[in-house]
Amino acid sequence: HAVNIAGSAVWTAGDVQMLNGAFWNILPQSVVSMSGDLSVTYGGGPSPTINVAGSFAKNSGTGTSSIGVQFNNLSGATVTVSNATLSLNGGGSSGGSFVIPAGGTLAVAAPVPTFFDGMVTGAGSVLFASGDSTFGAGSTYDITGGTSLNSSGTTTFNGTEQHMGGVNMIAGTTVLSATNTASATTVTHTGGTLTVNGTASFGSYTLAGATLNGGGALSVGALSWGSGTMSGTGTTTANVG
């Protein structure tokens, strides 16, 4: 069964359970606003899907709202996380925009791959908590609040330019592709592997017990290397003095 939202709706109470291949479609020029820490749960059967062709927003709350089914942010659509955390737990794709102002966090925590071909922007933060995430060649990642990489999977940035804010790498593999130019204010790398195949510039880089590799060029303003491994055919230039 499919439920289509046409117009404006405010979701104020109660979680929604989806099951047996159901669809929730937010139509073009329509708006769904989530008021509070509400969630969508998976109830079994073929995978249900939420398709956003208009706008979807988490506007209030202090905790986490989880989307436990496939979530597709379609081209031309906008998903806004203004308060607390919106966690994508069911995978999906995005050709639209995720806007994360200061105070908001987008979490990617799906056991299945999540694909981004649109824009992820704002002064808030993004947490890659589990699963594989891939940013396509035409994607934009511009997050000034902070990026946390705590997934045991692989997060791949294929866009031409990425601004990652302050970065905390704890686990998994992060790949900056050969076509990628990435920047970050600070990077604390205490676990997992960072592969730089393009060009990257970090204001500061702390490597402690993790691995840096790849064939690209990394420039850092301040380097702290207490433990860990640097390998591959690339270069790391520490601008000291």
PDB file of C-alpha atoms in Angstrom:
ATOM      1  CA  HIS A   1       0.000   0.000   0.000  1.00  0.00           C
ATOM      2  CA  ALA A   2       1.169   3.571  -0.690  1.00  0.00           C
ATOM      3  CA  VAL A   3       0.429   6.675   1.343  1.00  0.00           C
ATOM      4  CA  ASN A   4       0.927   9.952  -0.558  1.00  0.00           C
ATOM      5  CA  ILE A   5       1.364  13.249   1.294  1.00  0.00           C
ATOM      6  CA  ALA A   6       0.203  16.249  -0.757  1.00  0.00           C
ATOM      7  CA  GLY A   7       0.429  19.602   1.013  1.00  0.00           C
ATOM      8  CA  SER A   8       1.796  20.304   4.508  1.00  0.00           C
ATOM      9  CA  ALA A   9       1.699  17.889   7.444  1.00  0.00           C
ATOM     10  CA  VAL A  10       3.068  18.133  10.992  1.00  0.00           C
ATOM     11  CA  TRP A  11       3.939  14.842  12.712  1.00  0.00           C
ATOM     12  CA  THR A  12       3.511  15.485  16.442  1.00  0.00           C
ATOM     13  CA  ALA A  13       3.204  12.136  18.225  1.00  0.00           C
ATOM     14  CA  GLY A  14       3.627   8.391  17.876  1.00  0.00           C
ATOM     15  CA  ASP A  15       6.067   6.284  15.902  1.00  0.00           C
ATOM     16  CA  VAL A  16       5.146   4.863  12.488  1.00  0.00           C
ATOM     17  CA  GLN A  17       5.662   1.194  11.654  1.00  0.00           C
ATOM     18  CA  MET A  18       6.033   0.212   7.988  1.00  0.00           C
ATOM     19  CA  LEU A  19       6.005  -3.350   6.653  1.00  0.00           C
ATOM     20  CA  ASN A  20       5.290  -5.595   3.659  1.00  0.00           C
ATOM     21  CA  GLY A  21       6.715  -3.306   0.988  1.00  0.00           C
ATOM     22  CA  ALA A  22       4.630  -0.252   1.897  1.00  0.00           C
ATOM     23  CA  PHE A  23       5.434   3.186   0.420  1.00  0.00           C
ATOM     24  CA  TRP A  24       5.281   6.606   2.019  1.00  0.00           C
ATOM     25  CA  ASN A  25       5.581   9.249  -0.698  1.00  0.00           C
ATOM     26  CA  ILE A  26       6.064  12.933   0.094  1.00  0.00           C
ATOM     27  CA  LEU A  27       5.029  14.518  -3.172  1.00  0.00           C
ATOM     28  CA  PRO A  28       6.723  17.511  -4.878  1.00  0.00           C
ATOM     29  CA  GLN A  29       6.071  20.846  -3.152  1.00  0.00           C
ATOM     30  CA  SER A  30       4.752  19.004  -0.083  1.00  0.00           C
ATOM     31  CA  VAL A  31       6.211  19.314   3.410  1.00  0.00           C
ATOM     32  CA  VAL A  32       6.342  16.895   6.353  1.00  0.00           C
ATOM     33  CA  SER A  33       7.658  18.350   9.626  1.00  0.00           C
ATOM     34  CA  MET A  34       8.671  16.037  12.478  1.00  0.00           C
ATOM     35  CA  SER A  35       8.004  17.606  15.872  1.00  0.00           C
ATOM     36  CA  GLY A  36       9.861  15.652  18.539  1.00  0.00           C
ATOM     37  CA  ASP A  37      11.974  12.502  18.727  1.00  0.00           C
ATOM     38  CA  LEU A  38       9.755  10.310  16.535  1.00  0.00           C
ATOM     39  CA  SER A  39      10.775   7.314  14.453  1.00  0.00           C
ATOM     40  CA  VAL A  40       9.826   5.011  11.591  1.00  0.00           C
ATOM     41  CA  THR A  41      10.318   1.319  12.377  1.00  0.00           C
ATOM     42  CA  TYR A  42      10.479  -1.763  10.155  1.00  0.00           C
ATOM     43  CA  GLY A  43       7.744  -4.277  10.872  1.00  0.00           C
ATOM     44  CA  GLY A  44       8.775  -7.153   8.593  1.00  0.00           C
ATOM     45  CA  GLY A  45       8.210  -8.461   5.103  1.00  0.00           C
ATOM     46  CA  PRO A  46       9.515  -6.907   1.858  1.00  0.00           C
ATOM     47  CA  SER A  47      11.416  -3.679   2.434  1.00  0.00           C
ATOM     48  CA  PRO A  48       9.197  -0.604   2.847  1.00  0.00           C
ATOM     49  CA  THR A  49      10.318   2.727   1.343  1.00  0.00           C
ATOM     50  CA  ILE A  50       9.990   6.430   2.059  1.00  0.00           C
ATOM     51  CA  ASN A  51      10.356   8.630  -1.041  1.00  0.00           C
ATOM     52  CA  VAL A  52      10.852  12.351  -0.454  1.00  0.00           C
ATOM     53  CA  ALA A  53      10.152  14.463  -3.529  1.00  0.00           C
ATOM     54  CA  GLY A  54       9.226  17.580  -1.540  1.00  0.00           C
ATOM     55  CA  SER A  55      10.563  18.485   1.924  1.00  0.00           C
ATOM     56  CA  PHE A  56      11.081  16.534   5.129  1.00  0.00           C
ATOM     57  CA  ALA A  57      12.297  18.176   8.339  1.00  0.00           C
ATOM     58  CA  LYS A  58      13.185  17.278  11.910  1.00  0.00           C
ATOM     59  CA  ASN A  59      12.497  20.604  13.582  1.00  0.00           C
ATOM     60  CA  SER A  60      12.494  19.792  17.282  1.00  0.00           C
ATOM     61  CA  GLY A  61      13.513  17.250  19.899  1.00  0.00           C
ATOM     62  CA  THR A  62      16.580  16.525  21.993  1.00  0.00           C
ATOM     63  CA  GLY A  63      17.308  12.905  21.087  1.00  0.00           C
ATOM     64  CA  THR A  64      17.398  10.675  18.024  1.00  0.00           C
ATOM     65  CA  SER A  65      14.726  10.065  15.413  1.00  0.00           C
ATOM     66  CA  SER A  66      15.440   6.854  13.511  1.00  0.00           C
ATOM     67  CA  ILE A  67      14.302   5.915  10.022  1.00  0.00           C
ATOM     68  CA  GLY A  68      14.416   2.127   9.980  1.00  0.00           C
ATOM     69  CA  VAL A  69      13.327   1.642   6.357  1.00  0.00           C
ATOM     70  CA  GLN A  70      14.801   2.607   2.997  1.00  0.00           C
ATOM     71  CA  PHE A  71      14.854   6.397   2.712  1.00  0.00           C
ATOM     72  CA  ASN A  72      15.197   8.034  -0.707  1.00  0.00           C
ATOM     73  CA  ASN A  73      15.779  11.777  -0.879  1.00  0.00           C
ATOM     74  CA  LEU A  74      14.953  12.359  -4.533  1.00  0.00           C
ATOM     75  CA  SER A  75      16.482  14.910  -6.891  1.00  0.00           C
ATOM     76  CA  GLY A  76      15.088  18.375  -6.137  1.00  0.00           C
ATOM     77  CA  ALA A  77      13.956  17.412  -2.621  1.00  0.00           C
ATOM     78  CA  THR A  78      15.284  18.739   0.703  1.00  0.00           C
ATOM     79  CA  VAL A  79      15.706  17.027   4.062  1.00  0.00           C
ATOM     80  CA  THR A  80      16.526  19.359   6.971  1.00  0.00           C
ATOM     81  CA  VAL A  81      17.823  18.320  10.398  1.00  0.00           C
ATOM     82  CA  SER A  82      17.522  21.429  12.571  1.00  0.00           C
ATOM     83  CA  ASN A  83      17.556  19.824  16.010  1.00  0.00           C
ATOM     84  CA  ALA A  84      19.107  16.752  17.606  1.00  0.00           C
ATOM     85  CA  THR A  85      19.714  13.689  15.399  1.00  0.00           C
ATOM     86  CA  LEU A  86      18.067  12.084  12.392  1.00  0.00           C
ATOM     87  CA  SER A  87      19.453   8.572  11.919  1.00  0.00           C
ATOM     88  CA  LEU A  88      19.130   6.735   8.606  1.00  0.00           C
ATOM     89  CA  ASN A  89      19.068   3.077   9.633  1.00  0.00           C
ATOM     90  CA  GLY A  90      17.561   1.484   6.525  1.00  0.00           C
ATOM     91  CA  GLY A  91      19.821   2.599   3.695  1.00  0.00           C
ATOM     92  CA  GLY A  92      18.627   4.380   0.586  1.00  0.00           C
ATOM     93  CA  SER A  93      19.830   7.012  -1.851  1.00  0.00           C
ATOM     94  CA  SER A  94      19.919  10.773  -2.179  1.00  0.00           C
ATOM     95  CA  GLY A  95      19.940  12.913  -5.284  1.00  0.00           C
ATOM     96  CA  GLY A  96      18.478  15.800  -3.304  1.00  0.00           C
ATOM     97  CA  SER A  97      19.811  17.962  -0.485  1.00  0.00           C
ATOM     98  CA  PHE A  98      20.445  17.261   3.182  1.00  0.00           C
ATOM     99  CA  VAL A  99      20.674  20.558   5.081  1.00  0.00           C
ATOM    100  CA  ILE A 100      22.095  20.318   8.605  1.00  0.00           C
ATOM    101  CA  PRO A 101      22.210  23.645  10.472  1.00  0.00           C
ATOM    102  CA  ALA A 102      24.150  24.101  13.719  1.00  0.00           C
ATOM    103  CA  GLY A 103      22.559  21.941  16.419  1.00  0.00           C
ATOM    104  CA  GLY A 104      21.539  19.195  14.025  1.00  0.00           C
ATOM    105  CA  THR A 105      23.191  15.837  13.309  1.00  0.00           C
ATOM    106  CA  LEU A 106      22.658  13.456  10.417  1.00  0.00           C
ATOM    107  CA  ALA A 107      23.615   9.883  11.336  1.00  0.00           C
ATOM    108  CA  VAL A 108      24.121   7.110   8.787  1.00  0.00           C
ATOM    109  CA  ALA A 109      23.698   3.788  10.553  1.00  0.00           C
ATOM    110  CA  ALA A 110      22.403   1.319   7.982  1.00  0.00           C
ATOM    111  CA  PRO A 111      23.548  -2.301   7.621  1.00  0.00           C
ATOM    112  CA  VAL A 112      22.976  -1.901   3.866  1.00  0.00           C
ATOM    113  CA  PRO A 113      24.723   0.638   1.580  1.00  0.00           C
ATOM    114  CA  THR A 114      23.656   4.288   1.497  1.00  0.00           C
ATOM    115  CA  PHE A 115      24.315   6.379  -1.620  1.00  0.00           C
ATOM    116  CA  PHE A 116      24.601  10.178  -1.895  1.00  0.00           C
ATOM    117  CA  ASP A 117      24.566  11.912  -5.279  1.00  0.00           C
ATOM    118  CA  GLY A 118      23.254  15.297  -4.130  1.00  0.00           C
ATOM    119  CA  MET A 119      24.306  17.794  -1.457  1.00  0.00           C
ATOM    120  CA  VAL A 120      25.048  17.425   2.260  1.00  0.00           C
ATOM    121  CA  THR A 121      25.671  20.900   3.670  1.00  0.00           C
ATOM    122  CA  GLY A 122      25.457  22.992   6.822  1.00  0.00           C
ATOM    123  CA  ALA A 123      27.051  24.065  10.101  1.00  0.00           C
ATOM    124  CA  GLY A 124      25.860  20.917  11.908  1.00  0.00           C
ATOM    125  CA  SER A 125      27.501  17.513  12.014  1.00  0.00           C
ATOM    126  CA  VAL A 126      27.420  14.130  10.294  1.00  0.00           C
ATOM    127  CA  LEU A 127      28.061  10.758  11.959  1.00  0.00           C
ATOM    128  CA  PHE A 128      28.878   7.689   9.886  1.00  0.00           C
ATOM    129  CA  ALA A 129      28.007   5.039  12.470  1.00  0.00           C
ATOM    130  CA  SER A 130      27.754   1.782  10.499  1.00  0.00           C
ATOM    131  CA  GLY A 131      27.564   0.296   7.014  1.00  0.00           C
ATOM    132  CA  ASP A 132      28.983   1.550   3.714  1.00  0.00           C
ATOM    133  CA  SER A 133      28.339   5.077   2.423  1.00  0.00           C
ATOM    134  CA  THR A 134      29.257   6.285  -1.054  1.00  0.00           C
ATOM    135  CA  PHE A 135      29.238   9.861  -2.352  1.00  0.00           C
ATOM    136  CA  GLY A 136      28.956  10.014  -6.147  1.00  0.00           C
ATOM    137  CA  ALA A 137      31.045  12.051  -8.550  1.00  0.00           C
ATOM    138  CA  GLY A 138      28.453  14.819  -8.710  1.00  0.00           C
ATOM    139  CA  SER A 139      27.914  15.072  -4.954  1.00  0.00           C
ATOM    140  CA  THR A 140      28.779  17.957  -2.631  1.00  0.00           C
ATOM    141  CA  TYR A 141      29.829  17.479   0.996  1.00  0.00           C
ATOM    142  CA  ASP A 142      30.250  20.764   2.881  1.00  0.00           C
ATOM    143  CA  ILE A 143      29.878  20.272   6.641  1.00  0.00           C
ATOM    144  CA  THR A 144      31.549  22.832   8.887  1.00  0.00           C
ATOM    145  CA  GLY A 145      30.365  21.508  12.260  1.00  0.00           C
ATOM    146  CA  GLY A 146      32.134  18.159  12.228  1.00  0.00           C
ATOM    147  CA  THR A 147      32.383  14.718  10.661  1.00  0.00           C
ATOM    148  CA  SER A 148      32.662  11.522  12.726  1.00  0.00           C
ATOM    149  CA  LEU A 149      33.716   8.286  11.038  1.00  0.00           C
ATOM    150  CA  ASN A 150      32.895   5.454  13.419  1.00  0.00           C
ATOM    151  CA  SER A 151      31.667   2.803  10.976  1.00  0.00           C
ATOM    152  CA  SER A 152      33.254  -0.595  10.490  1.00  0.00           C
ATOM    153  CA  GLY A 153      32.351  -0.240   6.804  1.00  0.00           C
ATOM    154  CA  THR A 154      33.750   1.977   4.036  1.00  0.00           C
ATOM    155  CA  THR A 155      32.907   5.637   3.457  1.00  0.00           C
ATOM    156  CA  THR A 156      33.924   6.799  -0.018  1.00  0.00           C
ATOM    157  CA  PHE A 157      34.001  10.396  -1.249  1.00  0.00           C
ATOM    158  CA  ASN A 158      34.013  10.625  -5.053  1.00  0.00           C
ATOM    159  CA  GLY A 159      32.904  14.262  -5.362  1.00  0.00           C
ATOM    160  CA  THR A 160      35.288  16.860  -6.721  1.00  0.00           C
ATOM    161  CA  GLU A 161      35.436  18.899  -3.504  1.00  0.00           C
ATOM    162  CA  GLN A 162      34.678  18.030   0.125  1.00  0.00           C
ATOM    163  CA  HIS A 163      34.765  20.276   3.214  1.00  0.00           C
ATOM    164  CA  MET A 164      34.607  18.131   6.328  1.00  0.00           C
ATOM    165  CA  GLY A 165      34.997  20.546   9.276  1.00  0.00           C
ATOM    166  CA  GLY A 166      36.596  18.938  12.307  1.00  0.00           C
ATOM    167  CA  VAL A 167      37.017  15.203  11.704  1.00  0.00           C
ATOM    168  CA  ASN A 168      37.187  12.321  14.158  1.00  0.00           C
ATOM    169  CA  MET A 169      38.160   8.970  12.567  1.00  0.00           C
ATOM    170  CA  ILE A 170      37.685   6.034  14.880  1.00  0.00           C
ATOM    171  CA  ALA A 171      37.023   2.954  12.754  1.00  0.00           C
ATOM    172  CA  GLY A 172      36.489   1.580   9.265  1.00  0.00           C
ATOM    173  CA  THR A 173      37.911   2.823   5.976  1.00  0.00           C
ATOM    174  CA  THR A 174      37.570   6.324   4.552  1.00  0.00           C
ATOM    175  CA  VAL A 175      38.488   6.841   0.902  1.00  0.00           C
ATOM    176  CA  LEU A 176      39.155  10.213  -0.732  1.00  0.00           C
ATOM    177  CA  SER A 177      39.116   9.342  -4.437  1.00  0.00           C
ATOM    178  CA  ALA A 178      41.595  10.434  -7.094  1.00  0.00           C
ATOM    179  CA  THR A 179      39.205  13.136  -8.361  1.00  0.00           C
ATOM    180  CA  ASN A 180      38.650  14.499  -4.871  1.00  0.00           C
ATOM    181  CA  THR A 181      39.951  17.676  -3.235  1.00  0.00           C
ATOM    182  CA  ALA A 182      39.216  17.543   0.486  1.00  0.00           C
ATOM    183  CA  SER A 183      39.770  19.935   3.361  1.00  0.00           C
ATOM    184  CA  ALA A 184      39.310  19.764   7.121  1.00  0.00           C
ATOM    185  CA  THR A 185      40.134  22.089   9.990  1.00  0.00           C
ATOM    186  CA  THR A 186      41.361  19.318  12.309  1.00  0.00           C
ATOM    187  CA  VAL A 187      41.612  15.542  11.875  1.00  0.00           C
ATOM    188  CA  THR A 188      42.029  13.175  14.818  1.00  0.00           C
ATOM    189  CA  HIS A 189      42.733   9.696  13.445  1.00  0.00           C
ATOM    190  CA  THR A 190      42.777   7.030  16.155  1.00  0.00           C
ATOM    191  CA  GLY A 191      41.398   3.990  14.313  1.00  0.00           C
ATOM    192  CA  GLY A 192      40.720   2.561  10.892  1.00  0.00           C
ATOM    193  CA  THR A 193      42.276   3.544   7.573  1.00  0.00           C
ATOM    194  CA  LEU A 194      42.309   6.810   5.664  1.00  0.00           C
ATOM    195  CA  THR A 195      43.104   6.405   1.970  1.00  0.00           C
ATOM    196  CA  VAL A 196      44.015   9.649   0.198  1.00  0.00           C
ATOM    197  CA  ASN A 197      44.087   9.174  -3.569  1.00  0.00           C
ATOM    198  CA  GLY A 198      43.366  12.791  -4.476  1.00  0.00           C
ATOM    199  CA  THR A 199      44.442  16.041  -2.823  1.00  0.00           C
ATOM    200  CA  ALA A 200      43.708  16.820   0.827  1.00  0.00           C
ATOM    201  CA  SER A 201      44.518  19.712   3.143  1.00  0.00           C
ATOM    202  CA  PHE A 202      44.141  19.484   6.936  1.00  0.00           C
ATOM    203  CA  GLY A 203      44.737  22.338   9.364  1.00  0.00           C
ATOM    204  CA  SER A 204      46.076  19.756  11.790  1.00  0.00           C
ATOM    205  CA  TYR A 205      46.407  15.975  11.664  1.00  0.00           C
ATOM    206  CA  THR A 206      46.858  13.650  14.633  1.00  0.00           C
ATOM    207  CA  LEU A 207      47.726  10.038  13.766  1.00  0.00           C
ATOM    208  CA  ALA A 208      47.584   7.664  16.720  1.00  0.00           C
ATOM    209  CA  GLY A 209      47.323   3.927  16.179  1.00  0.00           C
ATOM    210  CA  ALA A 210      45.635   4.132  12.766  1.00  0.00           C
ATOM    211  CA  THR A 211      46.697   3.867   9.100  1.00  0.00           C
ATOM    212  CA  LEU A 212      47.176   6.519   6.403  1.00  0.00           C
ATOM    213  CA  ASN A 213      47.744   5.284   2.857  1.00  0.00           C
ATOM    214  CA  GLY A 214      46.986   5.988  -0.787  1.00  0.00           C
ATOM    215  CA  GLY A 215      48.636   7.559  -3.785  1.00  0.00           C
ATOM    216  CA  GLY A 216      47.530  11.167  -3.370  1.00  0.00           C
ATOM    217  CA  ALA A 217      48.935  14.310  -1.756  1.00  0.00           C
ATOM    218  CA  LEU A 218      48.145  15.344   1.826  1.00  0.00           C
ATOM    219  CA  SER A 219      49.178  18.728   3.206  1.00  0.00           C
ATOM    220  CA  VAL A 220      48.906  19.425   6.935  1.00  0.00           C
ATOM    221  CA  GLY A 221      49.498  22.590   8.909  1.00  0.00           C
ATOM    222  CA  ALA A 222      50.446  20.718  12.093  1.00  0.00           C
ATOM    223  CA  LEU A 223      51.325  17.024  12.294  1.00  0.00           C
ATOM    224  CA  SER A 224      51.248  14.888  15.453  1.00  0.00           C
ATOM    225  CA  TRP A 225      52.327  11.299  14.797  1.00  0.00           C
ATOM    226  CA  GLY A 226      52.669   9.315  18.000  1.00  0.00           C
ATOM    227  CA  SER A 227      51.897   5.879  16.583  1.00  0.00           C
ATOM    228  CA  GLY A 228      50.296   4.309  13.560  1.00  0.00           C
ATOM    229  CA  THR A 229      51.337   3.713   9.959  1.00  0.00           C
ATOM    230  CA  MET A 230      51.875   5.804   6.838  1.00  0.00           C
ATOM    231  CA  SER A 231      52.128   3.752   3.649  1.00  0.00           C
ATOM    232  CA  GLY A 232      51.433   3.843  -0.090  1.00  0.00           C
ATOM    233  CA  THR A 233      52.882   5.895  -2.939  1.00  0.00           C
ATOM    234  CA  GLY A 234      51.433   9.235  -1.861  1.00  0.00           C
ATOM    235  CA  THR A 235      53.008  12.138   0.003  1.00  0.00           C
ATOM    236  CA  THR A 236      52.346  13.867   3.324  1.00  0.00           C
ATOM    237  CA  THR A 237      53.728  17.377   3.605  1.00  0.00           C
ATOM    238  CA  ALA A 238      53.871  18.931   7.076  1.00  0.00           C
ATOM    239  CA  ASN A 239      54.097  22.713   6.834  1.00  0.00           C
ATOM    240  CA  VAL A 240      56.231  23.452   9.887  1.00  0.00           C
ATOM    241  CA  GLY A 241      58.288  26.434  10.948  1.00  0.00           C
TER     242      GLY A 241
END
